[in-house]
C-alpha positions as YAML, in Angstrom:
chain: A
units: angstrom
residues:
- id: 1
  name: UNK
  ca: [-29.92, 44.83, -19.40]
- id: 2
  name: UNK
  ca: [-31.88, 45.81, -22.61]
- id: 3
  name: UNK
  ca: [-30.74, 43.90, -25.88]
- id: 4
  name: UNK
  ca: [-27.79, 42.22, -24.44]
- id: 5
  name: UNK
  ca: [-27.94, 38.35, -24.91]
- id: 6
  name: UNK
  ca: [-29.34, 36.82, -21.71]
- id: 7
  name: UNK
  ca: [-29.10, 32.90, -20.22]
- id: 8
  name: UNK
  ca: [-31.49, 31.05, -18.37]
- id: 9
  name: UNK
  ca: [-30.75, 28.79, -15.77]
- id: 10
  name: UNK
  ca: [-30.87, 26.05, -17.74]
- id: 11
  name: UNK
  ca: [-28.95, 27.48, -20.33]
- id: 12
  name: UNK
  ca: [-26.12, 28.48, -18.41]
- id: 13
  name: UNK
  ca: [-26.24, 25.10, -16.89]
- id: 14
  name: UNK
  ca: [-25.95, 23.50, -20.63]
- id: 15
  name: UNK
  ca: [-23.39, 25.68, -22.14]
- id: 16
  name: UNK
  ca: [-20.71, 25.49, -18.91]
- id: 17
  name: UNK
  ca: [-21.69, 21.95, -18.74]
- id: 18
  name: UNK
  ca: [-23.23, 21.88, -15.34]
- id: 19
  name: UNK
  ca: [-26.24, 21.10, -13.46]
- id: 20
  name: UNK
  ca: [-29.03, 23.46, -12.96]
- id: 21
  name: UNK
  ca: [-28.51, 22.33, -9.07]
- id: 22
  name: UNK
  ca: [-24.75, 23.88, -9.48]
- id: 23
  name: UNK
  ca: [-26.00, 27.20, -11.31]
- id: 24
  name: UNK
  ca: [-28.45, 27.64, -8.37]
- id: 25
  name: UNK
  ca: [-25.70, 27.03, -5.16]
- id: 26
  name: UNK
  ca: [-23.03, 29.44, -6.51]
- id: 27
  name: UNK
  ca: [-25.89, 31.17, -7.48]
- id: 28
  name: UNK
  ca: [-27.50, 31.33, -3.93]
- id: 29
  name: UNK
  ca: [-23.50, 31.94, -2.24]
- id: 30
  name: UNK
  ca: [-22.98, 35.08, -4.10]
- id: 31
  name: UNK
  ca: [-20.35, 33.49, -6.56]
- id: 32
  name: UNK
  ca: [-22.59, 33.62, -9.66]
- id: 33
  name: UNK
  ca: [-24.45, 37.06, -9.82]
- id: 34
  name: UNK
  ca: [-27.77, 36.60, -11.73]
- id: 35
  name: UNK
  ca: [-28.15, 39.59, -14.38]
- id: 36
  name: UNK
  ca: [-31.62, 40.10, -13.86]
- id: 37
  name: UNK
  ca: [-35.24, 38.20, -13.40]
- id: 38
  name: UNK
  ca: [-38.27, 37.99, -15.87]
- id: 39
  name: UNK
  ca: [-41.33, 38.93, -14.88]
- id: 40
  name: UNK
  ca: [-42.41, 36.07, -13.67]
- id: 41
  name: UNK
  ca: [-39.27, 35.81, -11.72]
- id: 42
  name: UNK
  ca: [-36.94, 33.74, -13.37]
- id: 43
  name: UNK
  ca: [-32.65, 34.25, -13.25]
- id: 44
  name: UNK
  ca: [-31.31, 35.25, -16.24]
- id: 45
  name: UNK
  ca: [-27.17, 35.30, -16.89]
- id: 46
  name: UNK
  ca: [-25.49, 37.67, -18.48]
- id: 47
  name: UNK
  ca: [-22.20, 36.77, -21.22]
- id: 48
  name: UNK
  ca: [-20.10, 36.84, -18.71]
- id: 49
  name: UNK
  ca: [-21.35, 34.14, -16.71]
- id: 50
  name: UNK
  ca: [-20.20, 31.04, -19.13]
- id: 51
  name: UNK
  ca: [-16.59, 32.63, -18.62]
- id: 52
  name: UNK
  ca: [-17.38, 33.14, -14.28]
- id: 53
  name: UNK
  ca: [-18.51, 29.47, -14.10]
- id: 54
  name: UNK
  ca: [-15.76, 27.95, -15.70]
- id: 55
  name: UNK
  ca: [-13.56, 29.85, -13.39]
- id: 56
  name: UNK
  ca: [-15.28, 28.69, -10.85]
- id: 57
  name: UNK
  ca: [-15.41, 24.83, -12.10]
- id: 58
  name: UNK
  ca: [-11.42, 24.80, -12.26]
- id: 59
  name: UNK
  ca: [-10.85, 26.24, -8.74]
- id: 60
  name: UNK
  ca: [-13.34, 24.36, -6.96]
- id: 61
  name: UNK
  ca: [-11.48, 21.10, -9.25]
- id: 62
  name: UNK
  ca: [-8.08, 22.06, -7.63]
- id: 63
  name: UNK
  ca: [-9.54, 21.91, -4.58]
- id: 64
  name: UNK
  ca: [-10.18, 25.86, -3.35]
- id: 65
  name: UNK
  ca: [-12.79, 26.29, -0.42]
- id: 66
  name: UNK
  ca: [-15.92, 28.72, -1.73]
- id: 67
  name: UNK
  ca: [-14.52, 31.72, 0.05]
- id: 68
  name: UNK
  ca: [-11.37, 31.68, -1.33]
- id: 69
  name: UNK
  ca: [-13.46, 31.12, -4.95]
- id: 70
  name: UNK
  ca: [-14.89, 33.68, -4.70]
- id: 71
  name: UNK
  ca: [-12.79, 36.27, -3.30]
- id: 72
  name: UNK
  ca: [-10.71, 35.17, -7.12]
- id: 73
  name: UNK
  ca: [-13.67, 36.12, -9.29]
- id: 74
  name: UNK
  ca: [-14.82, 39.25, -7.29]
- id: 75
  name: UNK
  ca: [-10.78, 39.95, -7.46]
- id: 76
  name: UNK
  ca: [-10.21, 40.52, -3.94]
- id: 77
  name: UNK
  ca: [-6.94, 38.06, -4.20]
- id: 78
  name: UNK
  ca: [-5.15, 36.80, -7.40]
- id: 79
  name: UNK
  ca: [-5.34, 33.72, -8.60]
- id: 80
  name: UNK
  ca: [-1.50, 32.82, -8.08]
- id: 81
  name: UNK
  ca: [-1.85, 34.09, -4.56]
- id: 82
  name: UNK
  ca: [-4.67, 31.84, -3.75]
- id: 83
  name: UNK
  ca: [-2.98, 28.80, -5.77]
- id: 84
  name: UNK
  ca: [0.12, 29.75, -3.25]
- id: 85
  name: UNK
  ca: [-1.65, 29.40, -0.23]
- id: 86
  name: UNK
  ca: [-3.73, 26.29, -1.45]
- id: 87
  name: UNK
  ca: [-0.50, 24.55, -2.49]
- id: 88
  name: UNK
  ca: [0.90, 25.02, 1.02]
- id: 89
  name: UNK
  ca: [-2.28, 23.29, 2.57]
- id: 90
  name: UNK
  ca: [-2.42, 20.89, 0.10]
- id: 91
  name: UNK
  ca: [1.53, 19.73, 1.06]
- id: 92
  name: UNK
  ca: [0.60, 19.65, 4.76]
- id: 93
  name: UNK
  ca: [-2.05, 17.25, 3.89]
- id: 94
  name: UNK
  ca: [-0.02, 15.04, 1.95]
- id: 95
  name: UNK
  ca: [2.31, 15.06, 4.64]
- id: 96
  name: UNK
  ca: [-0.75, 13.61, 6.90]
- id: 97
  name: UNK
  ca: [-1.72, 11.38, 4.29]
- id: 98
  name: UNK
  ca: [1.55, 9.69, 3.84]
- id: 99
  name: UNK
  ca: [2.42, 9.29, 7.47]
- id: 100
  name: UNK
  ca: [-1.38, 7.55, 7.46]
- id: 101
  name: UNK
  ca: [-0.04, 5.30, 5.11]
- id: 102
  name: UNK
  ca: [3.08, 4.52, 6.55]
- id: 103
  name: UNK
  ca: [2.03, 3.56, 9.93]
- id: 104
  name: UNK
  ca: [-0.86, 1.39, 7.97]
- id: 105
  name: UNK
  ca: [1.02, -0.46, 5.77]
- id: 106
  name: UNK
  ca: [3.52, -0.72, 8.67]
- id: 107
  name: UNK
  ca: [0.36, -2.50, 10.92]
- id: 108
  name: UNK
  ca: [-0.89, -4.49, 8.26]
- id: 109
  name: UNK
  ca: [2.84, -5.87, 6.93]
- id: 110
  name: UNK
  ca: [3.18, -6.56, 10.84]
- id: 111
  name: UNK
  ca: [-0.14, -8.04, 11.90]
- id: 112
  name: UNK
  ca: [0.37, -5.49, 14.69]
- id: 113
  name: UNK
  ca: [-1.68, -5.22, 17.83]
- id: 114
  name: UNK
  ca: [-4.05, -2.61, 18.97]
- id: 115
  name: UNK
  ca: [-1.70, -0.95, 21.33]
- id: 116
  name: UNK
  ca: [1.74, -1.21, 18.50]
- id: 117
  name: UNK
  ca: [-0.82, 0.49, 16.11]
- id: 118
  name: UNK
  ca: [-1.00, 3.10, 18.97]
- id: 119
  name: UNK
  ca: [2.93, 3.34, 19.52]
- id: 120
  name: UNK
  ca: [3.28, 3.03, 15.67]
- id: 121
  name: UNK
  ca: [1.01, 6.29, 15.06]
- id: 122
  name: UNK
  ca: [3.08, 7.78, 18.72]
- id: 123
  name: UNK
  ca: [6.44, 7.39, 16.79]
- id: 124
  name: UNK
  ca: [5.13, 9.13, 13.74]
- id: 125
  name: UNK
  ca: [3.46, 12.24, 14.69]
- id: 126
  name: UNK
  ca: [6.85, 12.81, 17.04]
- id: 127
  name: UNK
  ca: [7.69, 17.06, 16.19]
- id: 128
  name: UNK
  ca: [12.06, 17.03, 15.84]
- id: 129
  name: UNK
  ca: [12.86, 17.88, 18.53]
- id: 130
  name: UNK
  ca: [11.36, 14.54, 19.62]
- id: 131
  name: UNK
  ca: [12.99, 12.84, 17.38]
- id: 132
  name: UNK
  ca: [16.36, 13.99, 18.91]
- id: 133
  name: UNK
  ca: [15.47, 13.50, 21.54]
- id: 134
  name: UNK
  ca: [14.31, 9.61, 21.43]
- id: 135
  name: UNK
  ca: [17.38, 9.13, 18.97]
- id: 136
  name: UNK
  ca: [20.16, 10.61, 21.79]
- id: 137
  name: UNK
  ca: [18.36, 8.71, 24.42]
- id: 138
  name: UNK
  ca: [19.06, 5.92, 22.41]
- id: 139
  name: UNK
  ca: [22.93, 6.55, 21.08]
- id: 140
  name: UNK
  ca: [23.59, 7.60, 24.42]
- id: 141
  name: UNK
  ca: [22.87, 3.87, 26.07]
- id: 142
  name: UNK
  ca: [24.86, 2.22, 23.12]
- id: 143
  name: UNK
  ca: [27.91, 4.54, 23.28]
- id: 144
  name: UNK
  ca: [27.66, 6.61, 26.42]
- id: 145
  name: UNK
  ca: [28.28, 10.47, 26.24]
- id: 146
  name: UNK
  ca: [30.41, 11.63, 22.74]
- id: 147
  name: UNK
  ca: [33.41, 11.89, 25.09]
- id: 148
  name: UNK
  ca: [35.71, 10.40, 22.92]
- id: 149
  name: UNK
  ca: [36.24, 10.08, 19.23]
- id: 150
  name: UNK
  ca: [35.12, 6.72, 18.60]
- id: 151
  name: UNK
  ca: [31.69, 7.54, 20.09]
- id: 152
  name: UNK
  ca: [30.92, 10.51, 18.45]
- id: 153
  name: UNK
  ca: [31.50, 8.99, 15.04]
- id: 154
  name: UNK
  ca: [29.58, 5.75, 15.98]
- id: 155
  name: UNK
  ca: [26.92, 7.85, 16.73]
- id: 156
  name: UNK
  ca: [27.17, 10.39, 13.52]
- id: 157
  name: UNK
  ca: [27.18, 7.14, 11.59]
- id: 158
  name: UNK
  ca: [24.13, 5.65, 13.57]
- id: 159
  name: UNK
  ca: [21.91, 8.74, 13.92]
- id: 160
  name: UNK
  ca: [18.83, 8.88, 11.35]
- id: 161
  name: UNK
  ca: [17.41, 12.23, 9.71]
- id: 162
  name: UNK
  ca: [13.92, 12.36, 8.27]
- id: 163
  name: UNK
  ca: [14.26, 15.17, 6.23]
- id: 164
  name: UNK
  ca: [11.43, 17.77, 6.67]
- id: 165
  name: UNK
  ca: [9.58, 16.27, 3.79]
- id: 166
  name: UNK
  ca: [10.14, 13.03, 3.87]
- id: 167
  name: UNK
  ca: [8.75, 10.01, 1.77]
- id: 168
  name: UNK
  ca: [6.11, 7.52, 2.78]
- id: 169
  name: UNK
  ca: [8.97, 4.90, 2.39]
- id: 170
  name: UNK
  ca: [11.17, 7.56, 4.95]
- id: 171
  name: UNK
  ca: [7.75, 7.81, 7.23]
- id: 172
  name: UNK
  ca: [7.52, 3.90, 6.83]
- id: 173
  name: UNK
  ca: [11.26, 2.88, 7.88]
- id: 174
  name: UNK
  ca: [11.67, 5.40, 10.82]
- id: 175
  name: UNK
  ca: [8.67, 4.19, 12.14]
- id: 176
  name: UNK
  ca: [9.94, 1.22, 12.47]
- id: 177
  name: UNK
  ca: [13.24, 2.12, 13.54]
- id: 178
  name: UNK
  ca: [12.07, 4.37, 16.40]
- id: 179
  name: UNK
  ca: [10.49, 1.50, 17.82]
- id: 180
  name: UNK
  ca: [13.26, -0.54, 17.32]
- id: 181
  name: UNK
  ca: [14.92, 2.13, 19.52]
- id: 182
  name: UNK
  ca: [12.84, 0.94, 22.43]
- id: 183
  name: UNK
  ca: [13.42, -2.37, 22.07]
- id: 184
  name: UNK
  ca: [15.76, -3.11, 25.64]
- id: 185
  name: UNK
  ca: [17.04, -6.03, 23.95]
- id: 186
  name: UNK
  ca: [17.59, -4.58, 20.89]
- id: 187
  name: UNK
  ca: [19.30, -1.40, 22.70]
- id: 188
  name: UNK
  ca: [21.27, -4.27, 25.45]
- id: 189
  name: UNK
  ca: [22.98, -5.85, 22.37]
- id: 190
  name: UNK
  ca: [24.19, -2.47, 21.01]
- id: 191
  name: UNK
  ca: [25.62, -1.76, 24.41]
- id: 192
  name: UNK
  ca: [26.86, -5.05, 24.56]
- id: 193
  name: UNK
  ca: [28.84, -4.87, 21.36]
- id: 194
  name: UNK
  ca: [30.53, -1.43, 21.81]
- id: 195
  name: UNK
  ca: [31.17, -2.34, 25.10]
- id: 196
  name: UNK
  ca: [33.68, -5.16, 23.64]
- id: 197
  name: UNK
  ca: [34.76, -3.15, 21.31]
- id: 198
  name: UNK
  ca: [36.11, -0.64, 24.20]
- id: 199
  name: UNK
  ca: [37.46, -3.50, 26.14]
- id: 200
  name: UNK
  ca: [39.24, -4.45, 22.98]
- id: 201
  name: UNK
  ca: [40.67, -1.74, 22.13]
- id: 202
  name: UNK
  ca: [40.00, 0.86, 24.44]
- id: 203
  name: UNK
  ca: [41.77, 4.19, 22.51]
- id: 204
  name: UNK
  ca: [41.67, 3.31, 19.35]
- id: 205
  name: UNK
  ca: [40.37, 0.71, 16.97]
- id: 206
  name: UNK
  ca: [42.53, -2.12, 15.12]
- id: 207
  name: UNK
  ca: [43.76, -1.79, 11.57]
- id: 208
  name: UNK
  ca: [41.10, -4.28, 11.00]
- id: 209
  name: UNK
  ca: [37.78, -5.01, 12.34]
- id: 210
  name: UNK
  ca: [36.56, -8.41, 13.08]
- id: 211
  name: UNK
  ca: [33.91, -7.63, 10.86]
- id: 212
  name: UNK
  ca: [35.85, -6.25, 7.93]
- id: 213
  name: UNK
  ca: [38.50, -8.76, 8.17]
- id: 214
  name: UNK
  ca: [35.76, -11.78, 7.93]
- id: 215
  name: UNK
  ca: [33.99, -10.06, 4.88]
- id: 216
  name: UNK
  ca: [37.49, -9.41, 3.34]
- id: 217
  name: UNK
  ca: [38.52, -12.64, 3.88]
- id: 218
  name: UNK
  ca: [35.66, -14.90, 3.09]
- id: 219
  name: UNK
  ca: [33.50, -12.80, -0.01]
- id: 220
  name: UNK
  ca: [36.01, -14.79, -2.34]
- id: 221
  name: UNK
  ca: [35.58, -17.93, -1.08]
- id: 222
  name: UNK
  ca: [31.49, -17.36, -1.04]
- id: 223
  name: UNK
  ca: [32.11, -16.62, -4.77]
- id: 224
  name: UNK
  ca: [34.04, -19.87, -4.98]
- id: 225
  name: UNK
  ca: [31.54, -21.76, -4.03]
- id: 226
  name: UNK
  ca: [33.90, -22.69, -1.17]
- id: 227
  name: UNK
  ca: [32.34, -25.18, 1.61]
- id: 228
  name: UNK
  ca: [32.58, -23.95, 5.08]
- id: 229
  name: UNK
  ca: [33.83, -27.66, 5.51]
- id: 230
  name: UNK
  ca: [36.95, -27.36, 3.33]
- id: 231
  name: UNK
  ca: [40.38, -26.79, 3.89]
- id: 232
  name: UNK
  ca: [40.18, -23.37, 2.51]
- id: 233
  name: UNK
  ca: [37.51, -22.98, 5.44]
- id: 234
  name: UNK
  ca: [40.03, -24.13, 7.72]
- id: 235
  name: UNK
  ca: [42.52, -21.15, 6.21]
- id: 236
  name: UNK
  ca: [40.61, -18.94, 6.36]
- id: 237
  name: UNK
  ca: [39.38, -19.50, 10.05]
- id: 238
  name: UNK
  ca: [43.01, -19.67, 10.93]
- id: 239
  name: UNK
  ca: [44.21, -16.45, 9.00]
- id: 240
  name: UNK
  ca: [41.03, -14.65, 10.72]
- id: 241
  name: UNK
  ca: [41.85, -15.67, 14.03]
- id: 242
  name: UNK
  ca: [45.62, -15.50, 13.96]
- id: 243
  name: UNK
  ca: [45.18, -11.75, 12.53]
- id: 244
  name: UNK
  ca: [42.14, -11.20, 15.34]
- id: 245
  name: UNK
  ca: [44.33, -12.30, 18.32]
- id: 246
  name: UNK
  ca: [47.16, -10.22, 16.92]
- id: 247
  name: UNK
  ca: [45.26, -6.89, 16.92]
- id: 248
  name: UNK
  ca: [44.68, -8.19, 21.03]
- id: 249
  name: UNK
  ca: [47.84, -8.89, 21.68]
- id: 250
  name: UNK
  ca: [46.79, -12.19, 23.03]
- id: 251
  name: UNK
  ca: [47.01, -16.49, 22.34]
- id: 252
  name: UNK
  ca: [44.94, -17.58, 18.78]
- id: 253
  name: UNK
  ca: [43.34, -20.17, 21.97]
- id: 254
  name: UNK
  ca: [40.27, -21.76, 22.28]
- id: 255
  name: UNK
  ca: [38.68, -18.86, 24.46]
- id: 256
  name: UNK
  ca: [39.75, -16.52, 21.29]
- id: 257
  name: UNK
  ca: [38.21, -18.10, 18.73]
- id: 258
  name: UNK
  ca: [35.36, -18.15, 21.59]
- id: 259
  name: UNK
  ca: [35.35, -14.74, 22.16]
- id: 260
  name: UNK
  ca: [35.64, -13.90, 18.79]
- id: 261
  name: UNK
  ca: [32.62, -16.25, 17.88]
- id: 262
  name: UNK
  ca: [30.22, -14.45, 20.51]
- id: 263
  name: UNK
  ca: [31.15, -10.65, 19.07]
- id: 264
  name: UNK
  ca: [30.48, -12.00, 15.32]
- id: 265
  name: UNK
  ca: [26.80, -13.39, 16.10]
- id: 266
  name: UNK
  ca: [25.99, -9.86, 18.10]
- id: 267
  name: UNK
  ca: [27.87, -8.00, 14.71]
- id: 268
  name: UNK
  ca: [25.36, -10.60, 12.64]
- id: 269
  name: UNK
  ca: [21.79, -10.21, 14.94]
- id: 270
  name: UNK
  ca: [19.38, -9.58, 11.95]
- id: 271
  name: UNK
  ca: [17.74, -6.82, 14.58]
- id: 272
  name: UNK
  ca: [21.02, -4.76, 13.96]
- id: 273
  name: UNK
  ca: [21.25, -5.42, 10.33]
- id: 274
  name: UNK
  ca: [17.37, -4.10, 9.97]
- id: 275
  name: UNK
  ca: [18.18, -0.88, 12.49]
- id: 276
  name: UNK
  ca: [21.53, -0.34, 9.56]
- id: 277
  name: UNK
  ca: [19.02, -0.59, 6.36]
- id: 278
  name: UNK
  ca: [15.91, 1.29, 7.96]
- id: 279
  name: UNK
  ca: [18.73, 4.16, 8.63]
- id: 280
  name: UNK
  ca: [19.75, 4.08, 5.18]
- id: 281
  name: UNK
  ca: [16.21, 4.90, 4.13]
- id: 282
  name: UNK
  ca: [15.93, 7.39, 6.32]
- id: 283
  name: UNK
  ca: [19.13, 9.06, 5.51]
- id: 284
  name: UNK
  ca: [18.43, 8.75, 1.67]
- id: 285
  name: UNK
  ca: [21.64, 6.92, 1.64]
- id: 286
  name: UNK
  ca: [22.77, 3.54, -0.58]
- id: 287
  name: UNK
  ca: [21.27, 0.64, 1.06]
- id: 288
  name: UNK
  ca: [24.27, -1.22, 3.18]
- id: 289
  name: UNK
  ca: [26.30, -3.77, 2.49]
- id: 290
  name: UNK
  ca: [25.80, -5.62, 4.99]
- id: 291
  name: UNK
  ca: [28.12, -8.78, 5.48]
- id: 292
  name: UNK
  ca: [25.26, -11.64, 6.29]
- id: 293
  name: UNK
  ca: [26.51, -14.33, 4.50]
- id: 294
  name: UNK
  ca: [30.13, -13.67, 5.08]
- id: 295
  name: UNK
  ca: [29.43, -13.79, 8.75]
- id: 296
  name: UNK
  ca: [27.11, -16.62, 8.44]
- id: 297
  name: UNK
  ca: [29.99, -18.65, 6.45]
- id: 298
  name: UNK
  ca: [32.54, -17.72, 8.68]
- id: 299
  name: UNK
  ca: [30.47, -19.33, 12.05]
- id: 300
  name: UNK
  ca: [29.87, -22.12, 10.71]
- id: 301
  name: UNK
  ca: [33.67, -22.41, 9.18]
- id: 302
  name: UNK
  ca: [34.60, -21.82, 12.82]
- id: 303
  name: UNK
  ca: [32.42, -24.53, 14.65]
- id: 304
  name: UNK
  ca: [33.44, -26.76, 12.74]
- id: 305
  name: UNK
  ca: [37.39, -25.97, 12.89]
- id: 306
  name: UNK
  ca: [38.88, -27.68, 15.76]
- id: 307
  name: UNK
  ca: [41.61, -25.23, 17.79]
- id: 308
  name: UNK
  ca: [44.57, -27.34, 17.33]
...
């Protein structure tokens, strides 16, 4: 190229801000063609090599592989097409990294055993169909087949639905929730709560669920810092027990209060609260307002109030 300004490999490297080794590497891979060679065999590069090398650097910084870079600089594909394909690949990598992050952070927080770590990893990698099958099995065990309105409502309100592009927080919540659904003691707890509820109200729920009644009654007392051994607490226990007995059409007697205490204790189990919290995270819902303080206060008051 007579009369055209050219660069030596060192000059091109200095102009482009890369190393001589990088220029030689891209030349050897056919990405940066040389203009010609001198009589002594030294490579020379034309003016277009500077812009070409700058584009190569940008594409490599974005993570594109050499084959894709070569197709772009040779105009065999457009930057937009390559970017779209690479973006899809990066999205997959991000999902894998979020999954790994979820498993590792959960394992570290809980000081997991190798067996627990393996279980969490397996649960995190489940397909959508496998997740649905796992959840269905848990709900079937807890509520039976959805052949009546109440089980159908409960199943809908307790079904986790991991989005297609979950956050690390949602993945971590799913791993812990899925592990919880496999816990035999938790499954027995949920089934027991449902059986007790259906035995009390086989056709329809009461006007106000026992947990809701306690929450409504106790919350203002907690706000006023009323102790569970006070006369106000006695009145609150009587109010709730009377309403609960009336909903079951039975007398308010020691047996009824024992039954109420057992039900509220199960409802206040920290595993149930944890499930609801994890469920809200997975589904992107607002955090649940679990009445743990109200139930604990009421159960304490219930034990202190003698039944007449």
